[in-house]
Amino acid sequence: MKYMGSKKAMLTNGLGELLVEQTQRSRRFFDPFCGSAAVSWFVAENTDRKVIAGDLQKYSVELANSILQRDRAISDSESIIFKEWIANGKKEIQALEIDLKIKKTKKYVTENKRWSSKSSFNITNAYGGHYFSFNQAIAFDVLLNSLPQAEPFKSIALASLIEAASNCVSSPGHTAQPFGTTDKGLDAIIEAWKRDPLVYVKRTIESISLRHANSIGNSFVSEANELLNDLHEGDLVFLDPPYSGVHYSRFYHVLETISRQTKVEVSGKGRYPAPDERPRSDYSLKGKSQKAVETLLFQISNKKASAILTFPSEMCSNGLSGSIIKDISSRYFRVKKEIIKGKFSTLGGNNENRPARQASTELVLLLEPK
């Protein structure tokens, strides 16, 4: 899925090897900022240690649990549940779709907004004509309202919808705002709205169903410090704290709405839920981020656990940088430093007029108890 600062590329560029090496020396593995779940999945599939993950946002937790809570693949006979879910959903979708011929015009976008605003379906009313076409939004609503109820099928199906939404959404890499209707914006809107959610749902189910943890773990909606209350000596923690001065909930509220499966009231160009419905983190507040990191590192060191911490080398918009992170870490741990080159979304973190993704370096610290 499209995720800011995703560690997926780094897992094949040295980070994965370090994680496996250190996890095999540890009792359990904790991932308190699990995000796209790429690291949690990697460790669960490549080691025999229990993975305990967490995040403030429910969609991240749902993604993580679609694999962490299983220690075997879904069999061919079991996959019939997914086939029936999609087949029945497709019939209902076809009955609810409207015949709007795709045109690269502002009028076409306006028509999608008009039809969506009349809908009683949650996703369609909130996001149709903005992040999704009317027909795409209807597909998400129908499938979301008819999810399999038995586990692990529900978790896998919900994760497939979250992944499909991330791939179909008409926005620049996240869901802070939908594309506008300039010429280039219309090109991007039409390209996104041509994507069939069912294709992405099927693709994700086929992939996730074959994957599983070697030891059953779990993921929770939780503050990082709260998740680590159960930490013990010999455990390993992977720390990938926020580097943006903007709360991550602003960028993933569409995926969060899908994962919560509850009615949402939205407003503004970004179609945001009310502020009190969006998780906030001290790690994204310039005046509190340093204290938040220090408190977390003290908690881990006090439990005599180890940690692997990643953070952009340069100064970020939440007031932290790689050098600041390293300085704080050295107060509580013996530090081993590595630099891994890669690309990640800066989200304006370097205060420059820059593209959405740019080449950068990321600091990787191996932190061992003193």
CSV table of C-alpha atoms in Angstrom, one decimal:
chain,number,residue,atom,x,y,z
A,1,MET,CA,0.0,0.0,0.0
A,2,LYS,CA,1.0,3.6,-0.4
A,3,TYR,CA,2.5,4.7,3.0
A,4,MET,CA,4.7,7.6,4.1
A,5,GLY,CA,8.1,6.4,5.2
A,6,SER,CA,7.3,2.8,4.4
A,7,LYS,CA,10.1,0.4,5.4
A,8,LYS,CA,9.3,-2.1,2.6
A,9,ALA,CA,12.3,-1.0,0.5
A,10,MET,CA,14.7,-0.9,3.4
A,11,LEU,CA,13.8,-4.5,4.4
A,12,THR,CA,15.7,-5.6,1.3
A,13,ASN,CA,18.5,-3.1,1.9
A,14,GLY,CA,20.0,-4.3,5.2
A,15,LEU,CA,17.2,-3.6,7.6
A,16,GLY,CA,15.6,-7.0,7.1
A,17,GLU,CA,18.8,-8.8,7.8
A,18,LEU,CA,19.4,-6.8,11.0
A,19,LEU,CA,15.8,-7.5,12.2
A,20,VAL,CA,16.1,-11.2,11.7
A,21,GLU,CA,19.5,-11.4,13.3
A,22,GLN,CA,18.4,-9.5,16.4
A,23,THR,CA,14.9,-11.0,16.7
A,24,GLN,CA,16.4,-14.5,16.8
A,25,ARG,CA,18.4,-13.4,19.8
A,26,SER,CA,15.3,-12.0,21.6
A,27,ARG,CA,12.3,-13.4,23.4
A,28,ARG,CA,9.6,-11.4,21.6
A,29,PHE,CA,9.3,-8.7,19.0
A,30,PHE,CA,7.4,-5.4,19.5
A,31,ASP,CA,6.4,-3.0,16.8
A,32,PRO,CA,4.6,-0.1,18.5
A,33,PHE,CA,4.4,2.2,15.4
A,34,CYS,CA,3.4,-0.6,12.9
A,35,GLY,CA,1.9,1.7,10.2
A,36,SER,CA,1.6,-0.3,7.0
A,37,ALA,CA,2.6,-3.5,8.9
A,38,ALA,CA,5.4,-4.2,6.5
A,39,VAL,CA,7.9,-4.8,9.4
A,40,SER,CA,5.5,-6.8,11.6
A,41,TRP,CA,4.7,-9.1,8.7
A,42,PHE,CA,8.4,-9.5,7.8
A,43,VAL,CA,9.5,-10.5,11.2
A,44,ALA,CA,6.5,-12.8,11.8
A,45,GLU,CA,7.2,-14.6,8.5
A,46,ASN,CA,10.9,-14.8,8.8
A,47,THR,CA,11.4,-15.7,12.5
A,48,ASP,CA,9.7,-17.9,15.0
A,49,ARG,CA,9.2,-15.2,17.6
A,50,LYS,CA,5.9,-13.8,18.7
A,51,VAL,CA,5.2,-10.4,17.2
A,52,ILE,CA,3.2,-7.8,19.2
A,53,ALA,CA,2.3,-4.7,17.2
A,54,GLY,CA,0.4,-1.6,17.8
A,55,ASP,CA,-0.6,1.8,16.3
A,56,LEU,CA,-2.9,4.7,17.1
A,57,GLN,CA,-4.8,4.0,13.8
A,58,LYS,CA,-7.1,1.0,13.5
A,59,TYR,CA,-6.5,0.4,9.8
A,60,SER,CA,-2.8,-0.3,10.7
A,61,VAL,CA,-3.8,-2.8,13.3
A,62,GLU,CA,-6.2,-4.6,10.9
A,63,LEU,CA,-3.5,-4.9,8.3
A,64,ALA,CA,-1.1,-6.3,10.9
A,65,ASN,CA,-3.6,-8.8,12.3
A,66,SER,CA,-4.5,-10.2,8.9
A,67,ILE,CA,-1.2,-12.1,9.1
A,68,LEU,CA,-0.1,-12.0,12.7
A,69,GLN,CA,-3.1,-13.9,14.1
A,70,ARG,CA,-2.6,-16.9,11.8
A,71,ASP,CA,0.1,-19.6,11.8
A,72,ARG,CA,-1.0,-21.3,8.6
A,73,ALA,CA,-2.2,-20.4,5.1
A,74,ILE,CA,-5.8,-20.4,4.1
A,75,SER,CA,-6.7,-23.6,2.3
A,76,ASP,CA,-8.3,-23.8,-1.1
A,77,SER,CA,-11.5,-25.1,0.4
A,78,GLU,CA,-11.6,-22.3,2.9
A,79,SER,CA,-11.1,-19.7,0.2
A,80,ILE,CA,-14.6,-20.4,-1.0
A,81,ILE,CA,-15.8,-18.0,1.7
A,82,PHE,CA,-14.0,-15.1,-0.1
A,83,LYS,CA,-15.2,-16.2,-3.5
A,84,GLU,CA,-18.8,-16.2,-2.3
A,85,TRP,CA,-18.3,-12.8,-0.6
A,86,ILE,CA,-17.0,-11.2,-3.8
A,87,ALA,CA,-19.5,-12.9,-6.1
A,88,ASN,CA,-22.5,-11.9,-3.9
A,89,GLY,CA,-21.1,-8.4,-3.6
A,90,LYS,CA,-20.6,-8.1,-7.3
A,91,LYS,CA,-24.3,-8.8,-7.9
A,92,GLU,CA,-25.4,-6.1,-5.4
A,93,ILE,CA,-22.8,-3.6,-6.8
A,94,GLN,CA,-24.1,-4.1,-10.3
A,95,ALA,CA,-27.6,-3.4,-9.1
A,96,LEU,CA,-26.6,-0.2,-7.5
A,97,GLU,CA,-24.1,1.2,-10.0
A,98,ILE,CA,-25.1,4.1,-12.3
A,99,ASP,CA,-24.2,4.4,-15.9
A,100,LEU,CA,-21.8,7.3,-16.0
A,101,LYS,CA,-19.6,7.2,-19.0
A,102,ILE,CA,-16.0,8.2,-18.0
A,103,LYS,CA,-15.1,11.6,-19.4
A,104,LYS,CA,-12.1,13.8,-18.5
A,105,THR,CA,-14.3,16.8,-17.6
A,106,LYS,CA,-15.2,18.8,-14.5
A,107,LYS,CA,-18.8,18.0,-15.2
A,108,TYR,CA,-18.1,14.2,-14.9
A,109,VAL,CA,-16.5,14.8,-11.5
A,110,THR,CA,-19.4,17.0,-10.4
A,111,GLU,CA,-21.9,14.3,-11.5
A,112,ASN,CA,-20.1,11.8,-9.3
A,113,LYS,CA,-20.3,14.2,-6.4
A,114,ARG,CA,-24.0,14.9,-6.9
A,115,TRP,CA,-24.9,11.2,-7.0
A,116,SER,CA,-22.7,10.4,-4.0
A,117,SER,CA,-24.2,13.2,-1.9
A,118,LYS,CA,-27.6,11.5,-2.3
A,119,SER,CA,-26.4,8.1,-1.1
A,120,SER,CA,-27.2,6.7,2.4
A,121,PHE,CA,-24.1,4.5,2.2
A,122,ASN,CA,-21.3,5.7,4.5
A,123,ILE,CA,-18.2,5.6,2.2
A,124,THR,CA,-20.2,6.8,-0.9
A,125,ASN,CA,-21.7,9.8,0.9
A,126,ALA,CA,-18.4,10.8,2.6
A,127,TYR,CA,-15.9,10.2,-0.2
A,128,GLY,CA,-17.7,9.4,-3.5
A,129,GLY,CA,-16.9,12.0,-6.2
A,130,HIS,CA,-13.9,13.1,-4.2
A,131,TYR,CA,-11.5,10.2,-3.4
A,132,PHE,CA,-13.5,7.6,-5.3
A,133,SER,CA,-15.9,7.6,-8.2
A,134,PHE,CA,-19.6,6.9,-7.2
A,135,ASN,CA,-19.3,3.3,-8.5
A,136,GLN,CA,-16.0,2.7,-6.7
A,137,ALA,CA,-17.4,4.0,-3.5
A,138,ILE,CA,-20.5,1.8,-3.8
A,139,ALA,CA,-18.3,-1.2,-4.3
A,140,PHE,CA,-16.4,-0.5,-1.0
A,141,ASP,CA,-19.7,0.1,0.8
A,142,VAL,CA,-21.3,-3.1,-0.4
A,143,LEU,CA,-18.3,-5.3,0.4
A,144,LEU,CA,-17.7,-3.6,3.8
A,145,ASN,CA,-21.4,-4.1,4.8
A,146,SER,CA,-21.2,-7.8,3.9
A,147,LEU,CA,-17.8,-8.8,5.4
A,148,PRO,CA,-17.5,-12.5,6.5
A,149,GLN,CA,-18.0,-12.6,10.2
A,150,ALA,CA,-15.9,-15.6,11.1
A,151,GLU,CA,-12.2,-15.1,11.7
A,152,PRO,CA,-9.6,-15.2,10.2
A,153,PHE,CA,-11.7,-14.5,7.1
A,154,LYS,CA,-13.1,-11.2,8.4
A,155,SER,CA,-9.6,-9.8,9.1
A,156,ILE,CA,-8.3,-10.8,5.7
A,157,ALA,CA,-11.3,-9.4,3.9
A,158,LEU,CA,-11.1,-6.1,5.8
A,159,ALA,CA,-7.4,-5.8,5.1
A,160,SER,CA,-8.1,-6.4,1.4
A,161,LEU,CA,-10.5,-3.5,1.4
A,162,ILE,CA,-8.0,-1.2,3.1
A,163,GLU,CA,-5.4,-2.2,0.5
A,164,ALA,CA,-7.7,-1.8,-2.4
A,165,ALA,CA,-8.8,1.7,-1.2
A,166,SER,CA,-5.2,2.7,-0.9
A,167,ASN,CA,-4.6,1.7,-4.5
A,168,CYS,CA,-7.8,3.1,-6.0
A,169,VAL,CA,-7.9,6.4,-4.1
A,170,SER,CA,-7.7,9.6,-6.1
A,171,SER,CA,-5.1,11.5,-4.1
A,172,PRO,CA,-1.3,12.1,-4.2
A,173,GLY,CA,0.1,9.2,-2.3
A,174,HIS,CA,-2.2,9.5,0.8
A,175,THR,CA,-5.6,10.9,1.6
A,176,ALA,CA,-4.9,14.4,2.9
A,177,GLN,CA,-6.8,15.8,0.0
A,178,PRO,CA,-8.2,14.5,-3.3
A,179,PHE,CA,-6.9,15.6,-6.6
A,180,GLY,CA,-8.3,18.9,-7.9
A,181,THR,CA,-9.9,19.3,-11.3
A,182,THR,CA,-7.0,21.1,-13.1
A,183,ASP,CA,-5.9,19.5,-16.4
A,184,LYS,CA,-3.3,17.3,-14.6
A,185,GLY,CA,-5.6,16.7,-11.7
A,186,LEU,CA,-8.3,15.4,-14.1
A,187,ASP,CA,-5.8,13.1,-15.7
A,188,ALA,CA,-5.0,11.7,-12.2
A,189,ILE,CA,-8.6,11.4,-11.2
A,190,ILE,CA,-9.6,9.5,-14.3
A,191,GLU,CA,-6.7,7.2,-14.0
A,192,ALA,CA,-7.6,6.4,-10.4
A,193,TRP,CA,-11.3,6.1,-11.0
A,194,LYS,CA,-10.8,3.5,-13.8
A,195,ARG,CA,-9.4,1.1,-11.3
A,196,ASP,CA,-11.8,-1.7,-10.3
A,197,PRO,CA,-11.8,-2.2,-6.5
A,198,LEU,CA,-12.8,-5.9,-6.9
A,199,VAL,CA,-9.6,-6.5,-8.9
A,200,TYR,CA,-7.5,-5.2,-6.0
A,201,VAL,CA,-9.5,-7.0,-3.4
A,202,LYS,CA,-9.1,-10.3,-5.1
A,203,ARG,CA,-5.4,-9.7,-5.6
A,204,THR,CA,-4.8,-8.8,-2.0
A,205,ILE,CA,-6.8,-11.8,-0.7
A,206,GLU,CA,-4.8,-14.2,-2.9
A,207,SER,CA,-1.6,-12.7,-1.5
A,208,ILE,CA,-2.5,-12.5,2.2
A,209,SER,CA,-4.2,-15.9,2.3
A,210,LEU,CA,-0.9,-17.6,1.5
A,211,ARG,CA,1.1,-15.7,4.1
A,212,HIS,CA,1.1,-16.3,7.9
A,213,ALA,CA,3.1,-15.9,11.0
A,214,ASN,CA,5.3,-18.7,12.3
A,215,SER,CA,4.1,-17.9,15.8
A,216,ILE,CA,0.7,-16.4,16.5
A,217,GLY,CA,1.0,-12.7,17.5
A,218,ASN,CA,-1.4,-9.8,17.9
A,219,SER,CA,-1.8,-6.1,17.2
A,220,PHE,CA,-3.7,-3.5,19.2
A,221,VAL,CA,-4.9,0.1,18.8
A,222,SER,CA,-2.6,1.6,21.4
A,223,GLU,CA,-0.2,4.3,22.4
A,224,ALA,CA,3.4,3.2,22.0
A,225,ASN,CA,4.1,3.5,25.8
A,226,GLU,CA,1.0,1.6,26.7
A,227,LEU,CA,1.8,-1.3,24.3
A,228,LEU,CA,5.3,-1.6,25.9
A,229,ASN,CA,4.0,-1.9,29.4
A,230,ASP,CA,4.2,-5.6,28.9
A,231,LEU,CA,7.9,-5.4,27.8
A,232,HIS,CA,10.4,-7.7,29.6
A,233,GLU,CA,14.2,-8.1,29.6
A,234,GLY,CA,15.3,-9.9,26.4
A,235,ASP,CA,12.5,-8.5,24.2
A,236,LEU,CA,13.3,-6.5,21.1
A,237,VAL,CA,11.5,-3.3,20.1
A,238,PHE,CA,11.4,-1.8,16.6
A,239,LEU,CA,10.9,1.9,16.7
A,240,ASP,CA,9.8,3.9,13.7
A,241,PRO,CA,8.3,7.0,15.2
A,242,PRO,CA,6.6,9.7,13.2
A,243,TYR,CA,8.8,12.3,11.6
A,244,SER,CA,6.1,14.7,10.3
A,245,GLY,CA,4.8,17.7,12.1
A,246,VAL,CA,1.4,16.9,10.8
A,247,HIS,CA,-0.6,14.1,12.5
A,248,TYR,CA,-0.6,10.9,10.4
A,249,SER,CA,-4.4,10.6,10.9
A,250,ARG,CA,-4.8,13.5,8.5
A,251,PHE,CA,-3.2,11.4,5.7
A,252,TYR,CA,-5.1,8.2,6.3
A,253,HIS,CA,-8.6,9.1,7.5
A,254,VAL,CA,-10.2,7.4,4.5
A,255,LEU,CA,-8.6,4.1,5.4
A,256,GLU,CA,-9.4,4.6,9.0
A,257,THR,CA,-13.1,5.2,8.2
A,258,ILE,CA,-13.1,1.9,6.2
A,259,SER,CA,-11.5,0.0,9.1
A,260,ARG,CA,-13.9,1.4,11.8
A,261,GLN,CA,-17.0,0.5,9.9
A,262,THR,CA,-19.0,3.2,11.5
A,263,LYS,CA,-20.9,6.3,10.2
A,264,VAL,CA,-18.7,9.3,9.7
A,265,GLU,CA,-19.5,13.0,9.2
A,266,VAL,CA,-17.0,14.8,7.1
A,267,SER,CA,-16.2,18.4,6.1
A,268,GLY,CA,-13.7,20.5,4.1
A,269,LYS,CA,-11.8,19.9,0.9
A,270,GLY,CA,-10.1,16.9,2.5
A,271,ARG,CA,-13.5,15.4,3.6
A,272,TYR,CA,-12.1,15.1,7.2
A,273,PRO,CA,-13.9,13.7,10.2
A,274,ALA,CA,-14.2,15.9,13.2
A,275,PRO,CA,-10.8,16.6,14.9
A,276,ASP,CA,-11.8,14.6,18.0
A,277,GLU,CA,-12.3,11.6,15.7
A,278,ARG,CA,-8.7,11.7,14.4
A,279,PRO,CA,-5.9,10.3,16.6
A,280,ARG,CA,-3.2,12.7,17.7
A,281,SER,CA,0.4,12.0,18.7
A,282,ASP,CA,2.9,13.9,20.8
A,283,TYR,CA,5.6,12.6,18.4
A,284,SER,CA,4.1,14.9,15.7
A,285,LEU,CA,4.1,18.0,17.9
A,286,LYS,CA,7.3,20.1,17.7
A,287,GLY,CA,7.1,21.1,21.3
A,288,LYS,CA,6.5,17.6,22.6
A,289,SER,CA,8.3,15.2,20.2
A,290,GLN,CA,11.7,15.2,21.9
A,291,LYS,CA,10.2,14.5,25.3
A,292,ALA,CA,8.0,11.7,23.8
A,293,VAL,CA,11.0,9.9,22.3
A,294,GLU,CA,13.0,10.3,25.5
A,295,THR,CA,10.2,8.9,27.7
A,296,LEU,CA,9.8,5.9,25.3
A,297,LEU,CA,13.5,5.1,25.3
A,298,PHE,CA,13.8,5.4,29.0
A,299,GLN,CA,10.8,3.0,29.4
A,300,ILE,CA,12.5,0.4,27.1
A,301,SER,CA,16.0,0.7,28.7
A,302,ASN,CA,14.4,0.4,32.2
A,303,LYS,CA,13.0,-3.0,31.2
A,304,LYS,CA,16.5,-4.0,29.9
A,305,ALA,CA,15.1,-4.6,26.4
A,306,SER,CA,16.9,-3.9,23.1
A,307,ALA,CA,15.7,-1.8,20.3
A,308,ILE,CA,16.2,-1.0,16.6
A,309,LEU,CA,15.3,2.6,15.8
A,310,THR,CA,15.0,4.2,12.4
A,311,PHE,CA,14.7,7.9,11.6
A,312,PRO,CA,15.5,10.3,8.8
A,313,SER,CA,19.0,11.7,9.1
A,314,GLU,CA,18.0,15.3,8.4
A,315,MET,CA,15.9,17.7,10.4
A,316,CYS,CA,12.2,16.9,10.2
A,317,SER,CA,9.1,19.0,10.6
A,318,ASN,CA,8.3,17.6,14.1
A,319,GLY,CA,11.6,19.1,15.4
A,320,LEU,CA,13.6,15.9,15.4
A,321,SER,CA,16.6,14.7,13.4
A,322,GLY,CA,18.8,11.7,13.2
A,323,SER,CA,21.5,13.4,15.3
A,324,ILE,CA,19.0,14.4,18.0
A,325,ILE,CA,17.6,10.8,18.1
A,326,LYS,CA,21.1,9.4,18.4
A,327,ASP,CA,22.0,11.8,21.2
A,328,ILE,CA,18.9,10.8,23.2
A,329,SER,CA,19.5,7.1,22.6
A,330,SER,CA,23.1,7.3,23.8
A,331,ARG,CA,21.9,8.4,27.3
A,332,TYR,CA,20.1,5.1,27.8
A,333,PHE,CA,21.7,2.5,25.5
A,334,ARG,CA,24.9,1.4,23.9
A,335,VAL,CA,24.5,2.6,20.4
A,336,LYS,CA,25.5,0.9,17.1
A,337,LYS,CA,24.9,3.2,14.1
A,338,GLU,CA,24.3,2.4,10.4
A,339,ILE,CA,23.2,4.5,7.5
A,340,ILE,CA,20.9,3.0,4.9
A,341,LYS,CA,20.2,5.0,1.7
A,342,GLY,CA,16.7,5.0,0.4
A,343,LYS,CA,13.6,7.0,-0.6
A,344,PHE,CA,10.8,7.9,1.7
A,345,SER,CA,8.0,10.6,1.7
A,346,THR,CA,9.3,13.7,3.5
A,347,LEU,CA,5.9,15.4,3.9
A,348,GLY,CA,7.6,18.7,3.9
A,349,GLY,CA,9.8,17.6,6.7
A,350,ASN,CA,12.9,19.4,5.5
A,351,ASN,CA,11.1,22.7,4.9
A,352,GLU,CA,12.1,22.8,1.2
A,353,ASN,CA,10.0,23.1,-1.9
A,354,ARG,CA,10.3,19.5,-2.9
A,355,PRO,CA,8.6,16.6,-4.7
A,356,ALA,CA,6.5,14.2,-2.7
A,357,ARG,CA,9.3,11.6,-2.6
A,358,GLN,CA,13.0,12.4,-2.7
A,359,ALA,CA,16.3,10.6,-2.1
A,360,SER,CA,17.3,10.7,1.5
A,361,THR,CA,19.2,8.8,4.1
A,362,GLU,CA,17.7,7.1,7.1
A,363,LEU,CA,19.6,6.5,10.3
A,364,VAL,CA,19.3,2.9,11.8
A,365,LEU,CA,20.3,2.5,15.4
A,366,LEU,CA,20.8,-0.8,17.2
A,367,LEU,CA,20.3,0.0,20.8
A,368,GLU,CA,21.6,-2.5,23.4
A,369,PRO,CA,21.0,-2.3,27.2
A,370,LYS,CA,23.8,-0.7,29.2
